[in-house]
Amino acid sequence: MALEPGILAGFLVIFLAVLLGPFKIHVIEENLEPFLLVCGIAAMTLSGFVELPGEETGWRMEIIEESLTSPLHVGDIFGIPIGIFQIVLVVGLIIYKWHDPIHKAIRKLTDILSVKVLGFLLIVVLGLSSSVMSAILAAIILVEVVNAMPLPRKSKIDLTIIACFSIGLGAALTPLGEPLSTIAVSKLAGEPYHADFMFLFNMLGKYIIPGIFAFGIVGVFFLGKVDTKDAGMKAADYNETIKDVIMRAVKVYVFIAALVLLGEGFKPLILEYFIQIPSGILYWVNMVSAILDNATLCAAEIGPALSEIQIRSILMGLLLSGGMLIPGNIPNIISAGKLGITSKEWARLGFPLGIVAMAVYFVVIFVLGI
């Protein structure tokens, strides 16, 4: 059944607010996390007016708990819950305490390898290893290395965005990398796929690994245009306070909670319209994961009844478009928060790069049938 016109219009207003608000209104850009939280609350409230057979919509206690606990728990180590909030906070405090030797080591590495070589290695190594050490930790390492590199601000932003595309892709290779891959494996664990730890690596590795190296080459191209005599060619001085470290972790917490509510709030729209779309078109429609939680979209769209090409196209569409805008995936959120990258600065490169990458993979998957 179709959604009522008034409800559909309400979802469209919220969607456009999330998409355009940070670009058009400076106050929203400066307060992105609480703004997204308000939009998530609005989407959840609106979804409560929708009734879907066999589906729960709107406010309920488990969603409130999920939004509150998701930033605090992505897994356990020796029985201790580990989450994005704790990792960002603890690693931030470690860097605050030992930033001098850490930055000196990075700068020495830059002197030895050159900016272009280090940039290429950063993009490729973090992309390939993010599936093991998680996209969160890879993003934290990324921003510290980029911050210490002797580059002008624009080049730091370019390198960060390209590396986040790589990390977002690589993290999908195993269930350890990010929530999307965990959900996909869980949904496909039974008949007929019997998805195990290496399932996504075996299905997507031939697309993702070359893509990571391609992003590394793109990064070298952008760094190759840097003027080594530029007065801005210097490493950033570390000037964070304890308050800055704590507030960044709090902002990440609010961001993740907001994305949980947005994704769940838009569930009626996803279930009523998105999953009915042919895979070739859905590949492009999944660009909405640039502003919505791609794990929620994955949970709604992926299932054992789909063919392998449908699964590949859905996952690749979600992964590639996730790099386009800041809310698209966790590495973007962490990196933009740490380096102070605005939505406009991210979209300037992230959107066209994402479109080009999606076009290339569309040809590979749907035209060439590889």
XYZ file of C-alpha atoms in Angstrom:
370
model
C 0.000 0.000 0.000
C 1.172 3.544 -0.714
C 1.773 6.036 2.060
C -0.776 8.798 2.557
C 0.138 11.984 0.624
C 0.482 14.054 3.813
C 2.867 11.547 5.417
C 4.839 11.185 2.199
C 5.154 14.979 2.008
C 6.329 15.057 5.615
C 9.083 12.526 4.917
C 10.108 14.542 1.860
C 10.377 17.737 3.934
C 12.563 15.997 6.531
C 14.705 14.413 3.817
C 15.265 17.748 2.069
C 16.024 19.432 5.393
C 18.727 16.852 6.158
C 20.101 17.036 2.616
C 20.067 20.794 2.052
C 19.966 22.350 5.512
C 23.712 22.074 6.257
C 24.557 23.671 2.891
C 22.062 26.532 2.997
C 21.857 27.579 6.652
C 25.013 28.434 8.582
C 23.438 27.815 12.003
C 22.601 24.242 10.974
C 26.133 23.679 9.686
C 27.505 24.881 13.030
C 25.104 22.637 14.985
C 24.803 19.650 12.674
C 24.564 16.961 15.373
C 21.573 18.393 17.298
C 19.910 19.308 13.994
C 20.118 15.721 12.755
C 18.831 14.520 16.128
C 15.774 16.788 15.806
C 15.189 15.489 12.252
C 15.495 11.916 13.511
C 12.935 12.575 16.233
C 10.600 14.140 13.640
C 11.008 11.141 11.285
C 10.326 8.674 14.105
C 7.219 10.610 15.157
C 5.921 10.746 11.584
C 6.518 7.026 11.041
C 4.250 6.338 14.020
C 1.300 7.386 11.864
C 2.088 4.629 9.348
C 0.804 1.074 9.728
C 2.651 -1.646 7.816
C 1.526 -5.291 8.016
C 4.041 -7.300 10.035
C 6.227 -4.272 10.788
C 6.553 -2.086 13.863
C 6.868 1.619 13.144
C 7.199 4.769 15.207
C 8.386 5.187 18.773
C 8.985 2.090 20.884
C 11.313 1.300 23.728
C 13.768 -0.876 21.775
C 14.473 1.947 19.294
C 15.010 4.446 22.095
C 17.421 1.970 23.695
C 19.153 1.338 20.366
C 19.680 5.045 19.727
C 21.112 5.476 23.230
C 23.322 2.388 23.189
C 24.465 2.132 19.524
C 27.217 4.756 20.016
C 28.385 2.789 23.069
C 28.405 -0.770 21.735
C 29.658 -2.203 18.459
C 31.239 -5.267 20.065
C 32.950 -6.667 23.148
C 36.600 -7.178 24.006
C 37.132 -9.497 26.995
C 33.548 -8.834 27.999
C 33.988 -5.060 27.954
C 31.555 -3.222 25.644
C 33.352 -1.235 22.955
C 31.643 1.533 21.025
C 32.386 4.473 18.777
C 32.044 6.921 21.681
C 34.599 5.097 23.856
C 37.090 4.609 21.017
C 36.948 8.253 19.953
C 37.255 9.419 23.561
C 40.039 7.061 24.657
C 42.146 7.447 21.520
C 41.580 11.217 21.680
C 42.877 11.272 25.258
C 45.899 9.134 24.311
C 46.767 11.514 21.476
C 46.221 14.494 23.796
C 48.708 12.997 26.265
C 51.359 11.900 23.739
C 50.696 14.139 20.723
C 54.260 15.456 20.518
C 56.041 12.110 19.892
C 53.159 10.877 17.692
C 53.248 13.936 15.430
C 57.055 13.964 15.326
C 57.043 10.333 14.149
C 54.483 11.139 11.445
C 56.468 14.156 10.248
C 59.653 12.093 10.108
C 57.777 9.511 8.033
C 56.657 12.300 5.690
C 60.261 13.429 5.232
C 61.371 9.885 4.405
C 58.550 8.890 2.045
C 57.370 12.198 0.510
C 53.817 13.491 0.754
C 52.541 11.638 -2.345
C 53.913 8.248 -1.308
C 52.636 8.617 2.250
C 49.231 9.712 0.924
C 48.996 6.663 -1.342
C 50.028 4.301 1.462
C 47.611 5.942 3.870
C 44.646 5.486 1.509
C 45.516 1.919 0.518
C 46.739 0.509 3.853
C 43.874 1.965 5.883
C 41.383 0.842 3.238
C 42.672 -2.734 3.231
C 43.060 -2.985 7.014
C 39.789 -1.290 8.023
C 37.947 -4.600 7.680
C 40.094 -5.992 10.500
C 40.713 -3.044 12.819
C 37.308 -1.396 12.090
C 36.464 1.737 10.149
C 36.392 3.729 13.399
C 40.015 3.109 14.330
C 41.131 3.542 10.712
C 39.452 6.968 10.611
C 41.117 8.064 13.859
C 44.537 7.046 12.535
C 43.760 8.840 9.274
C 42.977 12.212 10.818
C 46.043 12.192 13.071
C 48.369 11.398 10.168
C 46.710 13.943 7.871
C 46.803 16.593 10.591
C 50.550 16.101 11.039
C 51.351 16.130 7.303
C 52.809 19.359 5.858
C 49.892 20.162 3.550
C 47.617 23.154 2.905
C 44.105 22.797 4.299
C 42.460 22.047 0.939
C 44.861 19.180 0.274
C 44.255 17.770 3.754
C 40.522 17.816 3.088
C 40.942 16.173 -0.336
C 43.181 13.443 1.081
C 40.789 12.814 3.966
C 37.730 12.486 1.719
C 39.470 10.101 -0.693
C 40.786 8.006 2.205
C 37.301 7.830 3.751
C 35.948 6.393 0.484
C 38.694 3.768 0.695
C 38.051 3.001 4.369
C 34.293 2.778 3.792
C 34.836 0.276 0.986
C 37.440 -1.824 2.760
C 35.478 -2.050 5.997
C 32.769 -4.032 4.193
C 35.041 -7.002 3.525
C 34.433 -8.618 6.927
C 31.794 -8.356 9.680
C 34.400 -6.673 11.899
C 34.679 -3.571 9.722
C 31.362 -1.764 10.076
C 27.674 -2.327 10.985
C 26.613 -2.700 7.334
C 28.822 -5.748 6.802
C 27.754 -7.263 10.127
C 24.075 -6.905 9.202
C 24.573 -8.248 5.667
C 26.307 -11.405 6.900
C 23.677 -11.898 9.594
C 20.797 -11.542 7.112
C 22.382 -14.014 4.684
C 23.585 -16.579 7.236
C 20.893 -19.126 6.364
C 19.781 -20.726 3.091
C 20.848 -20.383 0.315
C 24.008 -18.366 0.973
C 25.191 -19.648 4.382
C 27.189 -16.431 4.781
C 30.264 -16.790 6.976
C 33.147 -14.513 7.983
C 34.655 -14.500 4.469
C 31.357 -14.269 2.554
C 31.560 -10.562 1.704
C 35.274 -10.795 0.936
C 34.576 -13.566 -1.567
C 31.602 -11.724 -3.096
C 32.899 -8.145 -3.153
C 36.681 -8.434 -2.923
C 37.144 -8.303 -6.712
C 35.378 -4.917 -6.731
C 36.620 -3.428 -3.471
C 40.356 -4.211 -3.543
C 40.969 -2.690 -7.017
C 38.770 0.220 -5.931
C 40.969 0.896 -2.910
C 44.084 1.014 -5.103
C 42.227 3.244 -7.575
C 41.410 5.691 -4.781
C 45.092 5.576 -3.802
C 46.037 6.667 -7.335
C 43.384 9.409 -7.243
C 44.918 10.610 -3.976
C 48.375 10.799 -5.571
C 46.895 12.820 -8.439
C 45.405 15.367 -6.051
C 48.578 15.564 -3.963
C 50.606 15.901 -7.155
C 48.972 19.278 -7.726
C 50.213 20.622 -4.376
C 52.654 23.486 -4.630
C 55.570 22.538 -2.392
C 56.426 26.242 -2.034
C 52.943 27.067 -0.783
C 53.086 29.033 2.438
C 50.319 26.805 3.772
C 52.544 23.738 3.463
C 52.966 23.029 7.137
C 51.785 20.550 9.678
C 49.021 21.726 11.971
C 50.030 22.474 15.531
C 48.188 20.413 18.124
C 46.073 22.824 20.143
C 43.239 20.723 21.557
C 42.144 20.843 25.179
C 40.619 18.064 27.269
C 37.262 19.766 26.746
C 37.727 19.605 22.944
C 38.470 15.862 23.113
C 35.417 15.165 25.279
C 33.088 17.350 23.209
C 34.177 15.635 19.975
C 33.261 12.261 21.476
C 29.905 13.673 22.645
C 29.184 15.052 19.163
C 29.965 11.653 17.610
C 27.602 10.057 20.150
C 24.768 12.435 19.184
C 25.530 11.945 15.481
C 25.246 8.144 15.663
C 22.089 8.311 17.806
C 20.553 10.706 15.271
C 21.376 8.391 12.341
C 19.724 5.461 14.138
C 16.526 7.492 14.559
C 16.645 8.806 10.981
C 17.130 5.333 9.529
C 14.368 3.804 11.627
C 12.079 6.782 11.047
C 12.387 6.452 7.273
C 11.711 2.684 7.418
C 8.127 3.000 6.079
C 9.443 4.856 3.031
C 12.193 2.281 2.480
C 9.875 -0.732 2.861
C 7.040 0.710 0.776
C 9.063 2.063 -2.124
C 12.787 1.259 -2.136
C 12.699 -2.523 -1.995
C 10.235 -2.640 -4.901
C 12.724 -0.962 -7.247
C 14.724 -3.074 -9.791
C 18.329 -3.597 -8.706
C 19.860 -1.480 -11.484
C 17.781 1.532 -10.455
C 18.050 0.789 -6.725
C 21.833 0.974 -7.121
C 21.445 4.692 -7.888
C 18.545 5.326 -5.522
C 20.760 4.082 -2.702
C 22.644 7.362 -2.990
C 20.336 8.392 -0.137
C 22.818 6.553 2.098
C 24.915 9.717 1.722
C 22.653 11.166 4.429
C 20.926 8.110 5.943
C 22.394 5.250 7.939
C 23.500 2.699 5.319
C 23.221 -0.104 7.880
C 19.465 0.558 8.168
C 19.085 0.558 4.388
C 21.074 -2.676 4.224
C 18.845 -4.299 6.858
C 15.707 -3.336 4.907
C 16.941 -4.240 1.430
C 19.142 -7.328 1.868
C 17.596 -10.766 2.243
C 18.141 -14.406 1.241
C 15.501 -14.191 -1.512
C 17.712 -11.842 -3.547
C 20.022 -13.038 -6.311
C 23.763 -12.572 -5.988
C 23.833 -9.702 -8.494
C 21.056 -7.939 -6.565
C 23.025 -8.265 -3.323
C 26.229 -7.033 -4.976
C 24.528 -4.039 -6.560
C 22.748 -3.006 -3.362
C 25.874 -3.257 -1.221
C 28.157 -1.491 -3.706
C 25.612 1.309 -4.170
C 25.408 1.824 -0.409
C 29.167 1.677 0.113
C 30.140 4.057 -2.693
C 27.497 6.690 -1.981
C 28.365 6.627 1.714
C 31.463 8.693 0.996
C 29.617 11.534 -0.735
C 28.522 13.561 2.311
C 29.538 13.732 5.970
C 26.598 11.714 7.431
C 27.215 8.913 4.905
C 29.438 6.771 7.082
C 31.309 6.696 10.374
C 34.798 7.567 9.007
C 33.351 10.744 7.446
C 31.759 11.786 10.739
C 34.925 11.217 12.766
C 37.228 12.859 10.214
C 35.052 15.915 9.590
C 34.630 16.477 13.313
C 38.345 16.267 14.046
C 39.536 18.348 11.080
C 36.646 20.841 11.125
C 35.520 20.013 7.573
C 32.214 21.652 6.655
C 29.417 20.025 4.664
C 30.163 22.243 1.659
C 33.882 21.425 1.772
C 33.120 17.701 1.893
C 30.537 17.790 -0.903
C 32.846 19.787 -3.180
C 34.931 16.656 -3.782
C 32.902 13.881 -2.157
C 29.813 14.200 -4.349
C 31.471 14.253 -7.806
C 33.992 11.588 -6.770
C 31.155 9.373 -5.551
C 29.179 9.862 -8.774
C 32.201 8.933 -10.905
C 32.942 5.871 -8.760
C 29.304 4.739 -8.937
C 29.258 5.201 -12.721
C 32.408 3.079 -13.110
C 31.036 0.284 -10.928
C 27.649 0.445 -12.664
C 29.381 -0.303 -15.958
C 31.410 -3.101 -14.362
C 28.462 -4.784 -12.603
C 25.505 -4.148 -14.924
C 26.994 -3.512 -18.376
C 30.024 -5.800 -18.398
C 28.470 -8.251 -15.949
C 31.753 -8.870 -14.148
